[in-house]
Amino acid sequence: MSRRPAGPRAAPVVAALALAVLAVLAALVMAGGGAPLAVDTAVRNAVLEHRAGLGTAAKALTSTGTGAVPYLLAGLAGWLASRRALGVVAAEAVLGAGQLVRIGLRVAVDRPRPPADGWLSAAHAASFPSGHATTSALAGGLLAWALLRRYPGGPGRAAAGCAVLWAVGVALTRVVLGVHWASDLVGGWLLATGWLALTLPVLARLLERPALPVRPWRRNPRIG
């Protein structure tokens, strides 16, 4: 009797846990009127005290967590996972749909950002969950999944680790730049984890379907 891989069985559990914790965190934020949690204030104070000299690097790294870069990484992930246009489109759809969920949650929670006197970069819209943290985690997670799928050995694991480190680094820059609370990052990571746990098994099944055969063109003999 063949055994199913542990990944698909664990995915619903991971999704349920991540989204449950996200719901609790969002409820805490909303119950406090969007005010920072105790850990948010402590982390912000520590960062403001020790971030001297990090602004330029943080701005450079944070710029890769929005705009075209995450979508390019998602497209690369889809191509690596399948070597088919279908994979590219499907991976982009996972990222795009996750963005819509994030925006909906951001509007619902409507948390104010930290005080602007500590900002090193421009920011807009509400704070929870962090858009950069969510987007980079989705794109980095897709790329890590695709790398492990295509290259299951040591090099694949190393490359996947780099994708995850990039996503974590992008998220952390948002606190360094003073435009997010630490719990905003956690919210983004939880949302991305839950969303990927829900969608990656579906994406894997989709990409395992064989491509439709291409029939050779034949001239209709009735046409002169």
Phi, psi and omega in degrees: 000128181284148180256136176285146178296153184291332184305304181300326179290324184280338186303313179298325179292315178299316180298315182296317181294313182298315183287330176293315179294322177299318179297319178295315180297315179298321179295321178296317180296315181292323179296330178269012180067024180085000180295152181294146171286167181302319181292328177299313181296317181296315180295317181297316180298318180294318180294315181299331181282332188240011186270004182306131179086356183262352187300313184296313179295321180296319179295320180295316181289320182295333181293340179276354183265008179213175179074221188283332189302309180301324180287327174296319179294320178296318177297319176298319178299315179298322179290317179297323184287336188222338188057033180223151177299328178302320180295320179297312181297317182294318179295320176297323179294321177299314180294313182297317179294323176298325177296321179296320177296317179299315181297319178299318179292321178299316179294320182293318182281318176052054181274132176294152176282168175299164180305136186292344181291349177255007183281140170249003182209153178289150179209157179212169179066182184286173195259332189244130351278163180298127178294317179295318180296316180294311185296314181293325178292321177295310181293315178295323178294318176300315181293319178298316178300315182293320180296318179292329178289318183278321184233082187288353182276196183302312179301321178295319179294321179295316179295321178296322177297323177295322178296319179292318179297322176300314181298317179296317180298317178301314181298315183296331179298334182292329175281320178300321180281355174080012186259359179217151168279156179300323180292339174295320178295315180300318177300318178296318178295319179295317179297314180297319179298313180297318182294316179294322179296329178282322191263330184296320175299323177294317179298319180297317179295321179298316184284344178280347177290136180293148177292148178294135179293144178265116181278136179293146180286135177235138180286135178287118183294341180284343178269124186289000000 
